[in-house]
Amino acid sequence: MTKASPIQTNFTAGEWSPQLDGRVDLSKYFNACGELRNFVSTVQGPAKRRPGTRHVAKAKDSLRRTALIPFEFSVTQAYVIEVGDQYFRFYRDNGRIESGGNPVEIVTPYTESNLFDAAGRLRLKFAQSADVLFLVHPSHGPRKLSRTSHTAWTLTEIEFLDGPYLPTNTSATTITPSATTGTITLTASGAIFTGTDVGRVMRLKIGSADWGWIKITDFTSDTVVTAVVQATLGGTTADTDWRFGAWSDTSGWPATVTFFEERLCFGGPTDNPQRMDMSRSGDFENFAPSDFDGTVVGDHALALTLNANNVNVIRWLLDDEKGLQCGTVGGEWIIGAASSTDALTPENATAKRSSNYGSADLMPQRIGRSTLFLQRAGRKLRELAFVFEDDGFRSPDMTLLAEHVTGGGIVAMAYQQEPDRVLWCVRADGALLGLTFEREQDVVGWSRHVLGGYSDATKSEPAICESVAAIPAADGSRDELWMVVRRHVNGDDVRAIEYLDGAWDDGDPADAFFVDSGLSYDGAPATSFSGLDHLEGDTVAVLADGAVAPNRTVTGSQVDLEVAASRVHVGLPYTSRLRTLRIEAGAADGTAQGKTKRIHRVAVRFYRSLGVRGGAVADRLDPVPDLRFRDSSTPMDAPDPLFTGDAEIAWPGGYERAGHVILETAEPLPCTIVAVMPQLVTQDR
């Protein structure tokens, strides 16, 4: 029988898959957890309890699915947009923007049925330039959302100039214009028009004259349409030199958008899913492929099609210093100039396949110099990053050690850079996942987050997170994670807009916010607190002046306390739990795995924590004494002091083979676990 005193110094590997329970040969085994629930793995090492979420407002229609997208003009002017069935609403400074007491709202063409795909991923993609957000959807023409003030927003369909176009006609079909300017009639020698061509552009070259272009405004028959001339035509005779616009209700619209080298880039239109179009340099809405005399110069618009053995539907585009990254169903590509020292032009554009994993229909997230994208099946998250040694890109799997956390697939992502560098992911079943990612420090740690409340009347299923977006906080001190959460409240399904509170480290204990869908009061001492209609009938946790008050049930939109308090936080309780992997220490002959062992004492190093329980079995945990009882120096009318240091736990467990340490808290209090130091004996027989 051998004594051992191992230490787990950090939790940077996050929660590991149960299939890795035996991989003690991996160095990260000693930094991983068997369960990391409602804790965030930090780059520095500790596991920190995630803060609670603050309630902002109910979504416009709780019966319809809703999403969030960011609009970031600057660090101090950032917004979250509520995207719902044919409307946008707007949020900033932790509240909903209102005018005259009513939410600021604009009408959109996007219905709930076409906003989301079958997996629940948002089909609306976007790219921003200053005060303009460019939006694309495969069933609608590209639009731009413009902001002129906090309460003034406009959504307009983009009127593109001179393109983009399909290749020039090669058939014998001619088109005859009735005039060279103004409103004209186009007559084709064959059936080429449809009613959905209204709004489509065309280029025509009559005889030896220059190209001109028109926009179709009315449909008469499959051979006759009305159009308005945008650039003078060269004559009124029949000619076969004509080009249809690449996008329309007939041919479909782009599915993704981004900026690259001063060009606005679109990809994946319905009828040409491998095609990509880029605007003229510095002129985002101009897609002229050449001058009217046919001359092509470096800043003209360009179009290219990915050439592969199978159809590679373009799912996303993202700019990178090494080229334009392009995720398709069949693989990942890098588009750029033939030479890395040249600017991209119509004459030198090349596309090279980087990997063959394939991408899901979800916008990737840029983290440092890496791009994290979702693989085609929706469960693997990969890092696309340039590797100098290979002179190319690699795409390692970020879920390799925790494949279980993404079960069911990821449907939304948002990156919170400050304070803890966490990529937040929404799973198809509504679970919220966190990936702490810092490539320079080799930190890749997953955590799972179960929001307070329930999504069903029987209170057996947890609350459902449906969408996330991250924007800088108003004071620029951190990034805020906003989310749409669906709960069953007082007999109804309710969708609410919430945001994750700022990380609490060294503040006043009375300001610690560890409840979900919560609200705060800061004022004269009081015992009654109202405005809680979004939690009607629910049992809520209360932190009053830094002390835990007994749970209350919200009745008539309010709760009452027995003792008056001036700083009060009220919201849904949630449980945070950390469970270590099986202990690998203490064996005299080889491994400790599979051998009988007994933990007789555990020391846990905490930082400003309180209200923690520990033990070997989840349903039999005991309070950690140092984190519960005040000492004689603490006044009786003050809350329990937060604990920093090593807390000793007399371990209640007996002999066993696993050797797990479980630490848990369900009270509205902070908890940061710095290290775990068990003492045990292991039998070598």
XYZ file of C-alpha atoms in Angstrom:
685
model
C 0.000 0.000 0.000
C 1.570 3.251 -1.203
C 0.836 6.803 -0.135
C 0.595 9.584 -2.710
C -0.107 13.322 -2.740
C -0.622 14.364 -6.382
C -1.682 17.850 -7.442
C -3.833 18.998 -10.333
C -2.335 22.403 -10.989
C -4.714 23.611 -13.700
C -7.824 22.765 -15.692
C -6.780 24.104 -19.106
C -7.694 20.869 -20.921
C -11.341 21.290 -19.935
C -13.853 18.465 -19.935
C -12.691 15.270 -21.624
C -14.623 12.555 -23.366
C -15.493 9.446 -21.293
C -13.694 7.481 -24.019
C -10.418 9.000 -22.819
C -10.763 7.760 -19.259
C -7.790 5.466 -19.780
C -5.462 7.829 -21.661
C -3.107 8.513 -18.790
C -0.313 8.443 -21.369
C -1.396 11.882 -22.623
C 0.191 14.814 -20.804
C -3.067 16.777 -20.849
C -4.762 14.019 -18.830
C -3.444 15.732 -15.693
C -5.048 19.065 -16.664
C -8.453 17.691 -17.674
C -11.784 17.075 -15.952
C -14.368 14.377 -16.227
C -17.041 17.059 -15.889
C -16.799 20.830 -16.124
C -20.326 22.177 -15.816
C -21.027 25.884 -15.477
C -17.323 26.447 -14.878
C -15.048 28.138 -17.418
C -11.564 26.832 -17.986
C -9.280 29.885 -17.896
C -6.045 30.403 -19.810
C -4.235 31.050 -16.518
C -5.268 27.630 -15.197
C -8.077 27.925 -12.614
C -11.615 26.779 -13.239
C -13.868 29.779 -12.659
C -17.598 29.628 -12.123
C -19.368 31.306 -15.015
C -21.331 34.440 -14.078
C -25.097 34.520 -14.304
C -27.202 35.937 -17.119
C -29.114 39.215 -16.881
C -32.615 39.482 -18.281
C -33.091 42.302 -20.791
C -36.461 41.760 -22.489
C -38.788 39.146 -23.845
C -38.494 38.451 -27.561
C -41.233 39.961 -29.699
C -42.905 36.593 -30.348
C -42.106 33.750 -27.973
C -43.821 31.241 -30.265
C -41.319 31.801 -33.076
C -37.621 31.074 -33.194
C -35.377 34.114 -32.826
C -31.685 34.763 -33.466
C -29.129 37.439 -32.565
C -26.485 39.074 -34.753
C -23.893 41.710 -33.767
C -23.562 45.202 -35.231
C -20.267 46.705 -34.120
C -19.501 50.208 -35.336
C -16.856 50.765 -32.671
C -15.946 49.573 -29.196
C -18.236 52.205 -27.712
C -21.027 51.840 -30.285
C -21.973 48.187 -30.494
C -25.441 46.724 -30.901
C -27.179 43.379 -30.853
C -29.957 42.818 -33.375
C -32.915 40.579 -32.576
C -33.736 38.756 -35.817
C -37.247 37.358 -35.934
C -40.141 36.648 -38.235
C -40.086 39.661 -40.634
C -38.562 42.104 -38.139
C -35.361 43.404 -36.552
C -35.155 44.894 -33.047
C -32.107 46.555 -31.538
C -30.205 46.500 -28.235
C -27.317 48.488 -26.766
C -25.915 49.443 -23.350
C -27.525 46.350 -21.795
C -31.044 47.349 -22.817
C -33.499 47.369 -25.683
C -33.549 50.535 -27.776
C -36.910 52.271 -27.580
C -38.428 55.421 -29.010
C -41.485 56.970 -27.422
C -41.770 53.986 -25.095
C -41.896 51.472 -27.960
C -39.151 49.139 -29.196
C -37.321 50.417 -32.270
C -38.247 47.936 -34.981
C -37.984 47.629 -38.756
C -39.723 45.300 -41.188
C -37.682 42.671 -43.041
C -38.526 40.098 -45.736
C -37.088 37.209 -43.711
C -39.733 34.836 -42.348
C -39.122 32.336 -39.592
C -39.494 29.464 -42.077
C -36.589 30.648 -44.246
C -34.396 32.200 -41.542
C -33.280 28.803 -40.240
C -32.254 25.578 -41.963
C -33.396 22.116 -40.901
C -30.640 21.908 -38.271
C -31.605 25.277 -36.766
C -28.664 27.288 -38.159
C -29.289 30.876 -39.194
C -29.230 31.189 -43.005
C -28.707 34.943 -42.833
C -25.024 35.871 -43.182
C -23.457 39.293 -42.905
C -20.367 41.486 -43.224
C -19.965 44.993 -41.862
C -18.357 48.176 -43.152
C -18.629 51.122 -40.745
C -22.340 51.925 -40.267
C -23.535 49.495 -42.936
C -24.192 45.788 -42.474
C -24.372 43.796 -45.723
C -26.821 40.894 -45.426
C -27.306 37.883 -47.691
C -29.861 35.107 -47.811
C -30.150 32.530 -50.615
C -33.854 33.329 -51.128
C -33.573 37.130 -51.150
C -31.542 39.777 -52.894
C -28.614 41.144 -50.843
C -29.541 44.000 -48.548
C -27.780 46.563 -46.456
C -28.758 47.655 -42.982
C -27.769 51.276 -42.368
C -27.653 53.100 -39.034
C -27.879 56.883 -38.813
C -28.595 57.068 -35.059
C -29.424 54.722 -32.200
C -33.096 54.832 -33.158
C -32.821 55.247 -36.946
C -32.215 52.093 -38.983
C -32.947 51.373 -42.643
C -32.951 48.083 -44.542
C -32.739 48.433 -48.337
C -32.127 46.052 -51.210
C -28.785 46.769 -52.848
C -28.913 48.202 -56.374
C -25.732 46.723 -57.817
C -24.034 48.510 -60.698
C -23.365 46.631 -63.931
C -23.208 43.055 -62.777
C -22.264 40.540 -61.783
C -22.959 38.519 -64.950
C -23.077 34.984 -66.240
C -20.814 34.109 -69.194
C -21.665 35.666 -72.563
C -24.323 33.829 -74.567
C -22.948 31.205 -76.956
C -26.257 30.122 -78.524
C -27.914 31.443 -81.689
C -30.577 33.271 -79.674
C -30.626 36.995 -80.406
C -31.994 39.949 -78.475
C -33.363 43.042 -80.168
C -33.746 46.281 -78.148
C -36.473 48.731 -79.178
C -34.299 51.755 -78.339
C -30.869 52.622 -76.975
C -31.937 54.709 -73.948
C -34.837 55.076 -71.532
C -37.539 52.460 -71.042
C -37.319 49.898 -73.822
C -38.603 46.519 -74.942
C -36.299 43.561 -75.403
C -37.402 40.895 -77.855
C -35.618 37.551 -77.916
C -35.619 35.087 -80.824
C -36.149 32.231 -78.372
C -37.774 31.589 -75.015
C -35.251 32.867 -72.446
C -37.254 35.060 -70.033
C -39.372 34.183 -66.997
C -41.508 36.240 -64.635
C -38.816 35.982 -61.950
C -36.380 37.893 -64.179
C -37.950 41.194 -63.108
C -35.166 43.159 -61.412
C -32.438 41.213 -63.204
C -29.635 43.010 -65.042
C -28.304 42.226 -68.518
C -25.356 43.334 -70.632
C -25.881 43.744 -74.405
C -23.374 44.397 -77.172
C -24.930 45.404 -80.472
C -22.689 44.969 -83.472
C -19.239 46.516 -83.043
C -20.447 49.075 -80.489
C -19.544 49.088 -76.813
C -21.359 47.101 -74.176
C -24.385 48.634 -72.499
C -26.468 47.349 -69.630
C -30.128 47.327 -68.641
C -32.415 46.310 -65.786
C -35.579 44.295 -66.476
C -38.644 45.956 -64.979
C -41.604 44.014 -66.411
C -42.349 40.600 -67.913
C -44.586 40.177 -70.940
C -43.741 36.705 -72.247
C -40.866 34.269 -72.428
C -39.527 36.277 -75.387
C -40.495 39.858 -74.460
C -39.648 41.991 -71.411
C -39.558 45.677 -70.544
C -36.308 47.178 -69.280
C -34.690 50.452 -68.306
C -31.355 51.286 -69.921
C -28.614 52.002 -67.363
C -25.767 52.526 -69.866
C -26.564 53.453 -73.494
C -26.883 50.549 -75.907
C -25.001 50.507 -79.202
C -27.994 50.041 -81.499
C -31.391 48.428 -82.087
C -30.448 45.463 -84.248
C -30.607 41.837 -83.210
C -27.421 40.421 -81.712
C -26.241 37.302 -79.915
C -23.811 39.121 -77.612
C -25.687 39.335 -74.343
C -25.180 38.260 -70.750
C -27.730 37.611 -68.019
C -27.083 38.877 -64.499
C -25.722 36.141 -62.256
C -28.212 36.790 -59.435
C -31.989 36.993 -59.562
C -35.122 35.276 -58.323
C -34.619 32.991 -61.323
C -31.017 31.991 -60.730
C -30.899 32.480 -56.967
C -28.955 34.767 -54.665
C -25.620 34.583 -52.841
C -25.498 32.597 -49.618
C -22.455 34.188 -47.980
C -20.553 37.490 -47.926
C -17.297 39.017 -46.647
C -14.691 41.687 -47.465
C -11.301 40.969 -48.962
C -8.639 43.377 -50.240
C -11.103 46.283 -50.467
C -13.637 44.181 -52.355
C -17.093 43.032 -51.293
C -17.202 39.296 -51.960
C -20.241 37.057 -52.413
C -20.400 33.287 -52.828
C -22.664 30.285 -53.281
C -25.633 31.547 -55.359
C -28.301 28.884 -55.733
C -27.770 27.955 -59.410
C -23.973 28.348 -59.275
C -23.058 27.208 -55.760
C -19.314 27.001 -56.535
C -19.175 30.542 -57.884
C -17.693 33.567 -56.167
C -18.063 37.233 -57.198
C -15.951 40.159 -56.006
C -16.786 43.832 -56.506
C -14.567 46.468 -58.027
C -11.777 47.468 -55.671
C -13.007 50.151 -53.274
C -16.469 50.282 -54.879
C -18.503 47.673 -53.040
C -21.696 47.861 -55.095
C -20.056 47.991 -58.532
C -19.579 44.651 -60.279
C -18.588 45.832 -63.757
C -16.438 43.033 -65.270
C -14.814 45.427 -67.748
C -15.062 48.866 -69.274
C -17.828 49.188 -71.854
C -15.266 48.741 -74.645
C -14.238 45.409 -73.131
C -11.019 46.573 -71.491
C -10.238 44.782 -68.224
C -8.001 46.437 -65.630
C -6.815 45.331 -62.221
C -9.574 46.921 -60.152
C -12.483 45.489 -62.162
C -14.884 43.028 -60.595
C -13.969 39.399 -60.900
C -15.762 36.081 -60.818
C -14.323 32.623 -60.359
C -15.663 29.117 -59.974
C -14.030 26.495 -57.784
C -12.960 23.627 -60.015
C -13.259 20.266 -58.298
C -14.307 16.720 -59.109
C -17.547 17.180 -57.207
C -19.892 20.056 -56.429
C -18.404 22.223 -53.687
C -21.255 24.426 -52.474
C -19.719 27.521 -50.891
C -20.795 27.800 -47.248
C -18.671 30.686 -45.936
C -16.018 33.229 -46.843
C -13.515 34.902 -44.511
C -10.552 37.167 -45.171
C -7.058 36.202 -44.034
C -3.591 37.636 -44.547
C -2.737 34.590 -46.668
C -5.797 34.869 -48.890
C -9.554 34.636 -48.935
C -10.594 31.565 -46.982
C -13.522 29.681 -48.451
C -15.399 26.859 -46.760
C -17.348 24.508 -49.018
C -19.274 21.294 -48.553
C -16.331 19.341 -49.941
C -13.340 21.160 -48.512
C -11.600 24.376 -47.580
C -9.964 26.639 -50.163
C -7.617 29.625 -50.209
C -8.263 32.227 -52.925
C -5.753 34.899 -53.792
C -3.305 36.261 -56.327
C -0.944 33.875 -58.060
C 1.918 35.610 -56.224
C 1.667 36.483 -52.546
C 3.264 39.867 -53.242
C 0.599 40.918 -55.772
C -2.868 42.324 -55.266
C -5.788 40.201 -56.416
C -6.991 41.123 -59.947
C -9.201 39.499 -62.611
C -6.039 38.364 -64.386
C -4.244 36.546 -61.557
C -6.916 35.019 -59.286
C -6.233 31.449 -58.188
C -8.023 29.001 -55.897
C -6.185 26.247 -54.039
C -7.750 23.536 -51.936
C -6.367 23.522 -48.401
C -8.182 20.548 -46.873
C -10.961 18.079 -47.647
C -12.974 18.072 -44.435
C -15.947 20.074 -45.709
C -17.792 22.832 -43.877
C -21.237 23.135 -42.331
C -23.461 26.089 -43.219
C -22.337 28.270 -40.317
C -20.173 31.376 -40.262
C -16.733 30.602 -38.780
C -15.101 32.594 -36.008
C -11.769 34.391 -36.269
C -9.631 33.930 -33.138
C -6.213 35.523 -33.266
C -4.605 34.202 -36.443
C -6.790 31.108 -36.511
C -10.162 30.433 -38.083
C -12.408 28.011 -36.239
C -14.978 26.416 -38.541
C -17.573 23.709 -38.166
C -17.043 20.539 -40.157
C -19.737 19.395 -42.560
C -21.586 17.025 -40.190
C -21.826 19.774 -37.570
C -20.026 18.022 -34.715
C -16.326 18.651 -35.235
C -14.839 22.099 -34.782
C -11.600 22.606 -36.715
C -8.889 25.229 -36.595
C -7.743 26.503 -39.987
C -4.312 28.041 -39.428
C -1.221 28.664 -41.516
C 1.803 26.591 -40.526
C 5.159 27.997 -41.561
C 6.894 24.616 -41.561
C 4.368 23.231 -44.064
C 4.045 26.493 -46.012
C 0.327 25.776 -45.910
C -2.710 25.378 -43.710
C -3.576 22.687 -41.205
C -7.028 21.947 -39.789
C -6.725 20.021 -36.492
C -9.862 18.855 -34.726
C -10.653 20.930 -31.624
C -13.146 18.316 -30.400
C -10.803 15.338 -30.634
C -10.498 15.002 -26.851
C -14.110 15.966 -26.118
C -16.200 14.626 -28.981
C -19.128 14.051 -26.623
C -19.750 17.743 -25.912
C -20.962 18.508 -29.451
C -23.385 15.587 -29.708
C -26.340 16.580 -31.905
C -24.329 19.240 -33.699
C -23.502 22.931 -33.243
C -25.941 25.513 -34.637
C -24.478 28.880 -33.546
C -21.150 30.351 -32.395
C -19.825 33.619 -30.949
C -16.350 34.523 -29.686
C -15.901 36.408 -26.421
C -12.330 37.688 -26.482
C -12.371 39.459 -23.139
C -11.839 38.470 -20.416
C -11.368 34.707 -20.854
C -11.043 34.007 -24.623
C -14.047 31.721 -24.908
C -15.756 30.540 -28.068
C -19.388 29.981 -27.127
C -21.300 27.363 -29.102
C -24.980 26.477 -29.112
C -25.835 22.814 -29.559
C -28.878 21.686 -31.537
C -30.602 20.535 -28.336
C -30.155 23.973 -26.744
C -27.099 23.251 -24.605
C -24.517 26.035 -24.311
C -20.864 25.045 -24.726
C -17.694 26.994 -24.017
C -14.300 26.464 -25.637
C -11.442 28.288 -23.942
C -8.919 28.729 -26.739
C -5.440 30.226 -26.655
C -3.207 28.720 -29.314
C 0.010 30.346 -28.074
C -0.392 28.650 -24.672
C -1.790 25.392 -26.104
C -5.035 25.888 -24.195
C -8.025 24.061 -25.667
C -10.598 23.416 -22.961
C -14.289 22.614 -23.370
C -16.938 23.270 -20.735
C -20.699 22.676 -20.668
C -23.181 25.222 -19.387
C -26.692 24.441 -18.220
C -28.785 27.579 -17.855
C -31.124 27.989 -14.919
C -34.808 27.252 -15.356
C -36.687 24.644 -17.376
C -38.055 24.301 -20.879
C -40.998 22.036 -20.045
C -43.932 22.035 -17.665
C -42.658 18.999 -15.731
C -39.378 20.791 -14.951
C -37.348 17.863 -16.205
C -35.635 19.518 -19.181
C -33.212 22.450 -18.792
C -33.641 25.861 -20.388
C -32.771 26.018 -24.085
C -30.248 28.428 -25.574
C -31.068 29.118 -29.234
C -28.657 31.815 -30.365
C -25.591 33.771 -29.233
C -23.801 36.977 -30.257
C -20.843 38.814 -28.753
C -20.211 42.572 -28.703
C -17.914 44.878 -26.689
C -19.415 46.167 -23.449
C -20.303 49.844 -23.391
C -17.274 50.713 -21.266
C -14.917 48.649 -23.425
C -13.703 46.584 -20.467
C -14.909 43.214 -21.764
C -16.971 41.471 -24.395
C -20.577 40.637 -23.622
C -22.184 37.381 -24.645
C -25.851 37.862 -25.561
C -28.250 34.979 -26.033
C -31.799 33.946 -26.783
C -33.085 31.573 -24.104
C -36.355 29.634 -24.193
C -37.981 28.592 -20.913
C -41.368 27.368 -19.759
C -42.632 30.038 -17.360
C -46.027 30.191 -15.668
C -47.579 27.774 -18.177
C -46.162 29.380 -21.334
C -43.052 29.079 -23.457
C -41.097 32.326 -23.194
C -38.136 33.426 -25.279
C -35.975 36.044 -23.591
C -32.980 38.145 -24.579
C -30.248 37.909 -21.934
C -26.541 38.575 -21.606
C -23.813 36.966 -19.549
C -22.734 39.223 -16.714
C -19.144 40.398 -16.497
C -16.589 38.127 -14.860
C -16.449 38.727 -11.121
C -12.977 38.492 -9.595
C -11.952 41.145 -7.123
C -15.122 43.133 -6.653
C -17.378 43.670 -3.686
C -19.076 40.381 -2.681
C -22.399 42.246 -2.740
C -21.935 42.720 -6.503
C -21.367 39.035 -7.248
C -23.992 37.998 -9.806
C -24.496 34.238 -10.030
C -28.157 33.769 -10.982
C -29.666 33.276 -14.448
C -32.294 35.476 -16.090
C -31.723 37.740 -13.120
C -32.287 41.353 -12.197
C -30.552 43.580 -9.653
C -31.659 46.252 -7.234
C -29.353 48.967 -5.891
C -30.992 51.589 -3.718
C -32.441 52.313 -0.318
C -32.933 49.241 1.910
C -36.137 47.416 0.981
C -37.857 44.077 1.449
C -40.060 43.883 -1.678
C -38.650 43.668 -5.207
C -40.845 43.732 -8.296
C -40.458 43.620 -12.096
C -40.001 39.849 -12.136
C -42.910 38.964 -14.414
C -40.551 36.977 -16.678
C -40.016 34.581 -13.734
C -43.604 34.393 -12.481
C -44.201 31.180 -10.503
C -40.527 30.161 -10.536
C -38.342 29.475 -7.514
C -35.513 31.979 -7.461
C -32.248 32.412 -5.594
C -31.480 35.684 -3.813
C -28.223 37.361 -2.865
C -28.888 40.291 -0.529
C -25.998 42.580 0.430
C -23.570 39.739 -0.248
C -25.423 37.171 1.869
C -27.506 34.263 0.578
C -31.176 34.680 1.434
C -33.627 31.755 1.388
C -35.050 30.900 -2.033
C -38.324 32.582 -2.909
C -41.186 31.945 -5.331
C -42.071 34.838 -7.611
C -45.697 35.819 -6.996
C -47.368 38.799 -8.596
C -44.038 39.608 -10.331
C -42.259 40.185 -7.020
C -40.475 38.571 -4.098
C -40.359 39.610 -0.451
C -37.415 39.283 1.943
C -37.481 39.030 5.700
C -34.629 41.501 6.156
C -34.259 44.736 4.183
C -31.298 44.951 1.810
C -29.937 47.646 -0.477
C -28.112 45.537 -3.087
C -30.098 42.523 -4.188
C -29.752 40.036 -7.055
C -32.699 37.783 -7.885
C -32.769 35.063 -10.518
C -32.837 31.377 -11.318
C -30.324 29.187 -9.479
C -27.913 26.956 -11.378
C -25.435 24.297 -10.326
C -21.715 24.411 -11.110
C -19.755 21.166 -10.847
C -16.154 20.090 -11.356
C -15.248 16.402 -11.360
C -11.658 15.308 -11.806
C -10.571 12.362 -13.919
C -9.521 9.097 -12.287
C -6.452 9.682 -10.170
C -3.220 8.367 -11.662
C -0.842 8.384 -8.691
C 0.434 6.236 -5.847
C 1.103 2.886 -7.493
C 4.397 1.234 -6.620
C 4.365 -1.089 -9.625
C 3.072 0.584 -12.750
C -0.248 2.369 -13.124
C -2.778 3.266 -10.430
C -5.633 2.608 -12.837
C -7.863 -0.286 -11.847
C -6.296 -0.603 -8.401
C -8.082 -0.175 -5.113
C -7.396 3.158 -3.505
C -8.714 5.340 -0.727
C -8.681 9.122 -0.637
C -8.518 10.127 3.021
C -8.008 13.874 2.632
C -8.326 16.488 -0.079
C -6.924 19.999 -0.012
C -8.426 22.410 -2.535
C -6.902 25.778 -3.304
C -9.655 28.367 -3.787
C -9.665 32.006 -4.755
C -12.420 34.219 -3.305
C -14.990 31.451 -3.091
C -17.880 30.453 -0.874
C -20.654 27.902 -0.568
C -18.862 24.860 -2.043
C -19.554 21.203 -1.321
C -17.235 18.273 -2.019
C -17.138 14.508 -2.065
C -16.643 11.386 -4.108
C -20.273 10.836 -5.168
C -22.415 13.561 -6.763
C -25.501 12.915 -4.610
C -23.550 12.745 -1.337
C -21.547 15.949 -1.113
C -20.687 17.723 2.127
C -20.050 21.438 2.704
C -16.396 22.471 2.629
C -15.986 23.847 6.185
C -13.627 26.709 5.389
C -16.056 27.956 2.753
C -19.107 28.006 4.959
C -18.410 29.114 8.516
C -17.484 32.629 9.648
C -14.817 33.139 12.269
C -14.975 35.253 15.405
C -13.604 38.327 13.627
C -16.609 38.580 11.293
C -19.454 40.843 12.539
C -22.780 39.034 12.923
C -24.574 41.484 10.616
C -22.068 40.964 7.753
C -22.137 38.259 5.090
C -19.786 35.281 5.272
C -16.329 36.334 4.066
C -15.029 34.921 0.789
C -12.284 32.356 1.207
C -8.868 32.390 -0.464
C -6.354 29.669 0.337
C -6.234 25.914 0.902
C -9.362 24.328 2.303
C -9.051 20.874 3.781
C -11.812 18.315 3.288
C -11.954 15.199 5.470
C -12.924 12.782 2.721
C -16.066 10.752 3.350
C -15.367 8.065 0.757
C -14.064 4.549 1.315
C -11.988 2.214 -0.809
C -12.675 2.435 -4.517
C -11.001 2.061 -7.905
C -11.807 5.390 -9.574
C -10.713 8.142 -7.226
C -12.776 11.111 -8.417
C -12.919 14.432 -6.607
C -16.185 16.339 -7.057
C -16.658 19.993 -6.144
C -20.027 21.666 -6.552
C -21.932 24.831 -5.724
C -25.569 25.724 -6.328
C -25.744 28.947 -4.343
C -25.526 32.462 -5.872
C -21.906 32.850 -4.858
C -18.526 32.974 -6.624
C -16.181 30.018 -6.882
C -12.701 29.778 -8.424
C -10.843 26.480 -8.072
C -7.079 26.936 -8.420
C -5.769 23.443 -7.651
C -6.856 20.088 -6.239
C -4.463 18.153 -3.941
C -5.759 14.772 -2.761
C -3.922 12.475 -0.375
C -4.525 8.766 -0.891
C -3.216 5.283 -0.529
C -3.164 2.795 -3.383
C -3.021 -0.968 -3.044
C -0.748 -2.805 -5.464
C -2.660 -6.036 -5.573
